[in-house]
Short mmCIF file of C-alpha atoms in Angstrom, two decimals:
data_model
loop_
_atom_site.label_atom_id
_atom_site.label_comp_id
_atom_site.label_asym_id
_atom_site.label_seq_id
_atom_site.Cartn_x
_atom_site.Cartn_y
_atom_site.Cartn_z
CA MET A 1 -4.14 -2.94 -30.67
CA ASP A 2 -4.36 -6.76 -28.07
CA ALA A 3 -3.63 -5.35 -24.19
CA LYS A 4 -4.78 -6.70 -21.10
CA VAL A 5 -5.96 -3.11 -18.84
CA VAL A 6 -6.23 -3.60 -15.38
CA VAL A 7 -7.02 -0.58 -13.03
CA ILE A 8 -6.83 -1.23 -9.09
CA GLY A 9 -8.57 0.95 -7.19
CA LEU A 10 -12.44 3.13 -8.17
CA GLY A 11 -11.56 6.25 -6.34
CA GLY A 12 -11.60 9.61 -7.62
CA VAL A 13 -8.40 8.71 -9.99
CA GLY A 14 -8.96 5.52 -11.45
CA GLY A 15 -13.25 6.00 -11.08
CA TYR A 16 -12.42 8.59 -13.41
CA PHE A 17 -9.75 7.11 -15.61
CA GLY A 18 -11.48 3.87 -15.72
CA PHE A 19 -14.39 4.66 -16.56
CA LYS A 20 -13.30 6.80 -19.36
CA LEU A 21 -10.96 3.36 -20.74
CA ALA A 22 -14.12 0.26 -19.48
CA LYS A 23 -16.00 3.02 -21.76
CA ARG A 24 -14.42 3.30 -25.23
CA TYR A 25 -13.71 -0.09 -24.99
CA GLN A 26 -16.74 -2.18 -23.68
CA ALA A 27 -17.19 -3.02 -27.67
CA GLU A 28 -13.37 -3.82 -28.29
CA LYS A 29 -12.71 -7.46 -27.86
CA SER A 30 -8.67 -6.10 -28.05
CA VAL A 31 -8.19 -4.71 -25.03
CA ASP A 32 -9.34 -6.21 -22.08
CA ILE A 33 -10.70 -4.23 -19.16
CA THR A 34 -10.41 -5.61 -15.54
CA PHE A 35 -11.15 -3.33 -12.18
CA VAL A 36 -10.54 -4.29 -9.13
CA ALA A 37 -12.34 -3.07 -6.31
CA ARG A 38 -13.04 -3.73 -2.64
CA GLU A 39 -16.24 -4.77 -0.61
CA ALA A 40 -18.55 -2.53 -0.61
CA THR A 41 -17.80 -1.06 -3.61
CA TYR A 42 -16.90 -4.22 -5.97
CA GLU A 43 -20.19 -4.76 -4.26
CA ARG A 44 -22.10 -2.05 -5.71
CA VAL A 45 -20.12 -2.31 -8.71
CA LYS A 46 -21.19 -5.57 -9.60
CA GLU A 47 -24.32 -4.73 -8.74
CA GLN A 48 -24.82 -1.33 -10.63
CA GLY A 49 -22.06 -1.15 -12.66
CA LEU A 50 -19.78 2.23 -12.11
CA ARG A 51 -20.86 5.35 -12.12
CA LEU A 52 -19.08 8.69 -13.40
CA LEU A 53 -21.12 12.25 -12.11
CA SER A 54 -19.34 14.71 -14.98
CA PRO A 55 -19.68 16.81 -17.90
CA GLU A 56 -17.82 14.95 -20.27
CA HIS A 57 -20.33 11.72 -19.85
CA GLU A 58 -24.23 12.03 -20.56
CA ASP A 59 -24.12 8.02 -20.71
CA ASN A 60 -22.56 7.81 -16.99
CA THR A 61 -22.64 4.04 -16.07
CA VAL A 62 -20.28 1.53 -17.31
CA ARG A 63 -19.10 -1.70 -17.03
CA PRO A 64 -16.00 -3.73 -17.42
CA ASP A 65 -14.68 -6.71 -19.22
CA HIS A 66 -13.76 -8.10 -15.79
CA LEU A 67 -14.35 -6.69 -12.71
CA LEU A 68 -12.71 -8.86 -9.14
CA SER A 69 -12.35 -8.07 -5.81
CA ASN A 70 -8.45 -9.32 -5.29
CA VAL A 71 -5.31 -8.49 -6.70
CA LYS A 72 -4.99 -12.16 -6.25
CA GLU A 73 -7.31 -12.74 -8.88
CA LEU A 74 -5.85 -11.57 -11.30
CA SER A 75 -3.46 -13.12 -14.50
CA HIS A 76 -2.02 -11.87 -17.55
CA ILE A 77 -1.51 -7.87 -17.18
CA ASP A 78 -0.47 -5.37 -19.69
CA LEU A 79 -0.63 -2.15 -17.58
CA VAL A 80 -1.95 -1.62 -14.50
CA LEU A 81 -2.91 1.51 -12.98
CA LEU A 82 -2.29 1.67 -9.26
CA CYS A 83 -5.40 4.04 -7.88
CA VAL A 84 -4.63 2.57 -4.55
CA LYS A 85 -3.63 4.94 -1.16
CA GLU A 86 -0.22 4.91 -0.40
CA TYR A 87 -1.03 3.47 2.55
CA ASP A 88 -2.17 0.08 0.67
CA LEU A 89 0.69 0.97 -2.01
CA GLU A 90 3.42 -1.81 -0.67
CA LYS A 91 0.40 -4.43 0.29
CA ILE A 92 -0.78 -4.46 -3.38
CA CYS A 93 2.96 -4.30 -5.12
CA HIS A 94 4.00 -8.02 -2.40
CA GLN A 95 0.06 -9.21 -4.27
CA LEU A 96 1.45 -7.71 -7.71
CA GLN A 97 5.36 -9.11 -7.52
CA GLY A 98 4.23 -12.72 -8.93
CA LYS A 99 2.25 -10.95 -11.72
CA ILE A 100 4.10 -8.64 -13.23
CA THR A 101 6.70 -9.92 -16.29
CA PRO A 102 8.95 -7.56 -18.34
CA GLN A 103 6.91 -6.86 -20.28
CA SER A 104 4.50 -5.06 -17.79
CA VAL A 105 3.85 -2.07 -17.07
CA ILE A 106 2.99 -0.36 -14.45
CA LEU A 107 1.52 3.35 -14.02
CA PRO A 108 1.10 4.53 -10.88
CA LEU A 109 -1.69 7.49 -10.50
CA MET A 110 -0.36 8.85 -6.74
CA ASN A 111 0.34 11.58 -5.32
CA GLY A 112 3.83 11.60 -3.66
CA VAL A 113 7.69 11.55 -4.59
CA ASP A 114 8.48 8.53 -3.25
CA ILE A 115 5.55 6.59 -5.51
CA TYR A 116 8.95 5.17 -7.95
CA GLU A 117 11.05 3.81 -5.72
CA ARG A 118 8.24 2.18 -2.86
CA VAL A 119 6.73 0.47 -6.28
CA ARG A 120 10.17 -1.12 -6.95
CA SER A 121 11.23 -2.03 -3.75
CA VAL A 122 8.87 -4.04 -4.45
CA ILE A 123 8.38 -5.06 -8.08
CA ASP A 124 11.65 -5.69 -10.11
CA ALA A 125 9.40 -6.70 -12.86
CA GLY A 126 8.35 -5.02 -15.77
CA ALA A 127 8.36 -1.31 -16.15
CA VAL A 128 7.46 1.14 -13.63
CA LEU A 129 6.31 4.16 -14.91
CA PRO A 130 6.92 7.80 -12.85
CA ALA A 131 3.74 10.20 -13.32
CA CYS A 132 2.21 13.05 -12.47
CA VAL A 133 -1.99 12.87 -12.30
CA TYR A 134 -4.59 15.90 -12.55
CA VAL A 135 -7.79 15.32 -11.59
CA ALA A 136 -10.81 16.92 -10.53
CA SER A 137 -13.01 13.68 -8.74
CA HIS A 138 -13.87 11.27 -5.76
CA ILE A 139 -15.64 9.27 -4.55
CA LYS A 140 -19.51 10.35 -3.54
CA GLU A 141 -20.72 6.98 -2.86
CA LYS A 142 -19.25 3.27 -2.85
CA GLY A 143 -19.47 2.67 -7.32
CA VAL A 144 -20.18 6.61 -7.65
CA VAL A 145 -17.07 9.23 -9.22
CA GLU A 146 -17.73 12.72 -9.28
CA HIS A 147 -15.86 14.71 -11.44
CA LYS A 148 -15.77 18.43 -11.62
CA GLY A 149 -13.76 21.01 -13.17
CA ASN A 150 -10.98 20.47 -16.27
CA PRO A 151 -10.93 17.18 -17.25
CA GLY A 152 -7.85 14.79 -16.14
CA ARG A 153 -4.96 15.40 -17.46
CA ILE A 154 -1.88 12.68 -16.69
CA ILE A 155 1.61 12.89 -16.93
CA PHE A 156 4.83 10.49 -17.40
CA GLY A 157 7.79 9.46 -18.51
CA ASP A 158 10.63 6.81 -18.52
CA ASP A 159 10.82 3.94 -16.11
CA PRO A 160 15.37 4.88 -14.90
CA ILE A 161 15.95 1.52 -15.07
CA CYS A 162 14.40 -0.03 -17.57
CA THR A 163 14.32 1.76 -21.23
CA HIS A 164 13.46 -0.74 -23.23
CA ASN A 165 9.76 0.81 -23.08
CA SER A 166 7.46 2.39 -25.54
CA PRO A 167 5.47 5.47 -24.72
CA GLU A 168 3.28 5.61 -27.91
CA ARG A 169 1.27 2.10 -26.60
CA ILE A 170 0.30 3.94 -23.94
CA MET A 171 -0.51 7.29 -25.48
CA SER A 172 -2.49 5.43 -28.13
CA LEU A 173 -4.83 3.37 -26.09
CA PHE A 174 -5.28 7.09 -23.26
CA LYS A 175 -5.85 9.53 -26.32
CA SER A 176 -8.36 7.21 -27.93
CA ALA A 177 -10.53 7.25 -25.23
CA GLY A 178 -10.11 10.83 -24.57
CA ILE A 179 -7.64 10.59 -21.89
CA SER A 180 -5.46 13.65 -21.77
CA CYS A 181 -1.78 12.84 -21.22
CA GLU A 182 1.50 13.89 -22.18
CA TYR A 183 4.73 12.15 -22.42
CA ARG A 184 7.98 13.24 -20.44
CA PRO A 185 11.50 11.90 -20.60
CA ASP A 186 12.42 12.71 -16.71
CA PRO A 187 8.36 13.25 -15.57
CA PHE A 188 9.84 13.63 -11.48
CA PRO A 189 10.26 18.17 -11.45
CA ALA A 190 5.95 17.27 -12.97
CA ILE A 191 5.95 15.24 -10.01
CA TRP A 192 8.07 17.13 -7.24
CA SER A 193 6.39 21.01 -8.66
CA LYS A 194 2.42 19.25 -8.01
CA PHE A 195 3.66 17.70 -4.74
CA LEU A 196 5.34 21.37 -3.32
CA PHE A 197 2.14 22.46 -3.68
CA ILE A 198 -0.23 19.63 -2.03
CA ALA A 199 2.18 18.89 0.83
CA SER A 200 2.76 22.68 2.13
CA PHE A 201 -0.99 23.04 1.91
CA GLY A 202 -2.40 20.07 2.78
CA LEU A 203 -0.21 20.07 6.06
CA VAL A 204 -0.93 23.59 6.55
CA THR A 205 -4.49 23.51 6.75
CA ALA A 206 -4.40 20.14 8.19
CA ARG A 207 -3.07 22.09 10.99
CA TYR A 208 -5.39 24.70 11.84
CA ASN A 209 -8.52 23.50 10.05
CA GLN A 210 -8.40 25.92 7.89
CA PRO A 211 -8.95 26.52 3.72
CA ILE A 212 -6.25 26.83 1.12
CA GLY A 213 -7.77 30.60 0.55
CA LYS A 214 -7.45 31.39 4.66
CA VAL A 215 -3.64 29.91 4.51
CA ARG A 216 -2.80 32.75 1.53
CA GLU A 217 -4.95 35.62 3.30
CA ASP A 218 -2.96 34.37 6.56
CA GLU A 219 0.33 35.45 6.70
CA GLN A 220 1.27 33.66 9.94
CA LEU A 221 -0.31 29.77 8.00
CA GLY A 222 1.06 31.61 4.68
CA ARG A 223 4.86 31.83 6.15
CA ARG A 224 4.30 27.90 7.30
CA ALA A 225 3.65 26.98 4.23
CA LEU A 226 6.43 28.64 2.26
CA ALA A 227 9.11 27.42 4.72
CA ILE A 228 7.74 23.61 4.33
CA MET A 229 8.01 24.19 0.66
CA ARG A 230 12.21 25.64 0.96
CA GLU A 231 12.78 22.27 3.03
CA ILE A 232 10.90 20.45 -0.32
CA LEU A 233 12.69 22.48 -2.73
CA ALA A 234 16.01 21.86 -1.18
CA ILE A 235 15.38 18.15 -1.03
CA ALA A 236 14.50 18.35 -4.11
CA LYS A 237 17.55 20.10 -5.54
CA ALA A 238 19.91 17.16 -4.03
CA ARG A 239 18.60 14.33 -5.36
CA GLY A 240 18.89 16.34 -8.69
CA VAL A 241 15.60 17.10 -9.62
CA VAL A 242 15.16 20.21 -11.99
CA LEU A 243 12.90 22.91 -10.87
CA PRO A 244 12.06 26.41 -12.13
CA ASP A 245 13.46 28.98 -10.32
CA ASP A 246 10.34 30.18 -9.69
CA VAL A 247 8.56 27.32 -8.57
CA ILE A 248 7.58 27.93 -5.09
CA GLN A 249 5.63 31.34 -6.71
CA GLN A 250 4.84 29.09 -9.29
CA THR A 251 2.79 27.24 -6.28
CA MET A 252 2.30 30.09 -4.48
CA GLU A 253 -0.16 31.25 -7.79
CA LYS A 254 -1.76 27.83 -8.26
CA ALA A 255 -3.68 28.31 -5.28
CA SER A 256 -5.05 31.77 -5.72
CA ILE A 257 -7.02 29.42 -8.45
CA PHE A 258 -9.05 27.51 -6.62
CA PRO A 259 -12.27 29.07 -4.23
CA TYR A 260 -11.57 30.40 -0.88
CA HIS A 261 -12.90 27.78 0.76
CA THR A 262 -11.49 25.43 -0.53
CA PRO A 263 -10.09 22.52 1.98
CA THR A 264 -7.79 19.86 0.77
CA SER A 265 -7.76 15.90 1.66
CA LEU A 266 -5.99 16.13 4.30
CA GLN A 267 -7.36 18.45 6.28
CA LEU A 268 -10.77 16.29 5.51
CA ASP A 269 -9.27 13.18 6.68
CA ILE A 270 -7.82 14.78 9.86
CA HIS A 271 -10.48 16.40 11.51
CA SER A 272 -12.74 14.01 10.31
CA GLY A 273 -10.90 11.20 12.57
CA LYS A 274 -10.19 9.44 9.41
CA LYS A 275 -7.27 6.95 10.81
CA ASP A 276 -6.13 5.92 7.39
CA ASN A 277 -4.45 9.21 5.64
CA GLU A 278 -1.60 10.58 3.37
CA LEU A 279 -0.44 12.77 6.63
CA GLU A 280 2.85 10.09 6.30
CA LEU A 281 2.73 10.60 1.94
CA PHE A 282 3.68 14.49 2.63
CA ALA A 283 5.56 14.73 6.15
CA GLY A 284 6.53 11.01 6.27
CA ALA A 285 8.00 11.42 3.32
CA VAL A 286 9.39 14.52 3.28
CA LEU A 287 11.30 14.27 7.37
CA GLN A 288 12.66 10.98 5.68
CA LEU A 289 14.07 12.22 2.49
CA GLY A 290 15.83 14.91 4.43
CA ARG A 291 17.73 12.47 6.76
CA ASP A 292 18.76 10.57 4.00
CA PHE A 293 20.37 13.86 1.58
CA GLY A 294 20.54 15.94 4.77
CA ILE A 295 18.63 18.09 4.83
CA PRO A 296 17.29 20.66 7.75
CA THR A 297 13.35 19.49 8.03
CA THR A 298 12.12 21.45 10.35
CA GLU A 299 9.32 23.01 9.84
CA THR A 300 7.98 19.80 8.16
CA ALA A 301 8.70 18.33 11.39
CA LYS A 302 6.97 21.16 13.72
CA ILE A 303 4.05 20.90 11.98
CA TYR A 304 3.68 16.81 11.68
CA ALA A 305 4.18 16.44 15.46
CA GLU A 306 1.33 19.77 15.99
CA ILE A 307 -0.87 17.21 13.89
CA HIS A 308 0.07 13.82 15.41
CA LYS A 309 -1.05 15.55 19.16
CA LYS A 310 -4.15 17.18 17.79
CA SER A 311 -5.58 14.36 16.31
CA SER A 312 -4.51 11.73 18.83
#
């Protein structure tokens, strides 16, 4: 299998999956792996390689075939894994725009329910495969990613406007690297189900600086999370996304799996004063989609304003 694979972003997601791809194919010339990383991460990986601290790998350092500091340095691309933060998405897509051919495949491994549309608003070539990713990994320090819990998993599906792409090649590439992946012709129910959890719990934990367990335990906080879920669910139905009748109950049960004191990434970013955060990915997207479909988003708008006020 000849393939030029590019991983853009070496955070928790890109570092985990990029490591596994580079480790598997480091001695196989038919698969070429390129990492694109910025500034301090680029320098650290250039000097020491990418490290993954995970029970899945004893040998925890790898070097890709190529390491670049800028998307503009890329040439041919067969498959690109977009693993950037949502506030960098449009900028990266503009940099990629002239490098994507009709045969290229873009796989965004990002949170959010509007990622596909945002990529397509900039890039009209190639295939963009909507995806949902589950992995408990984070940046321990620049060039070092720590992974705990279950193996990472990717769910991906068909590009709604580019149907000639076959999933078998990507499935084979990933599974050979020990990456759990699942192809679903329509991946949007999985994407929205995940968003229902991360947006509602992310916003409430960020607003009150309380962990996931407290949101489940406290009546007021739980009520606010449920109200946000109902608004998101109404938008999903308006978009034609079919979710299980008990999806909200499933979401609350999912929250019970986490240890009581688990924070969310949005909570940590907001209360550490980080200006670049995913508030717009969660609340901003819900508010915009609510306007687009005429769905009231009163609770999301209220908590969005409260978070802004507390962090300003």
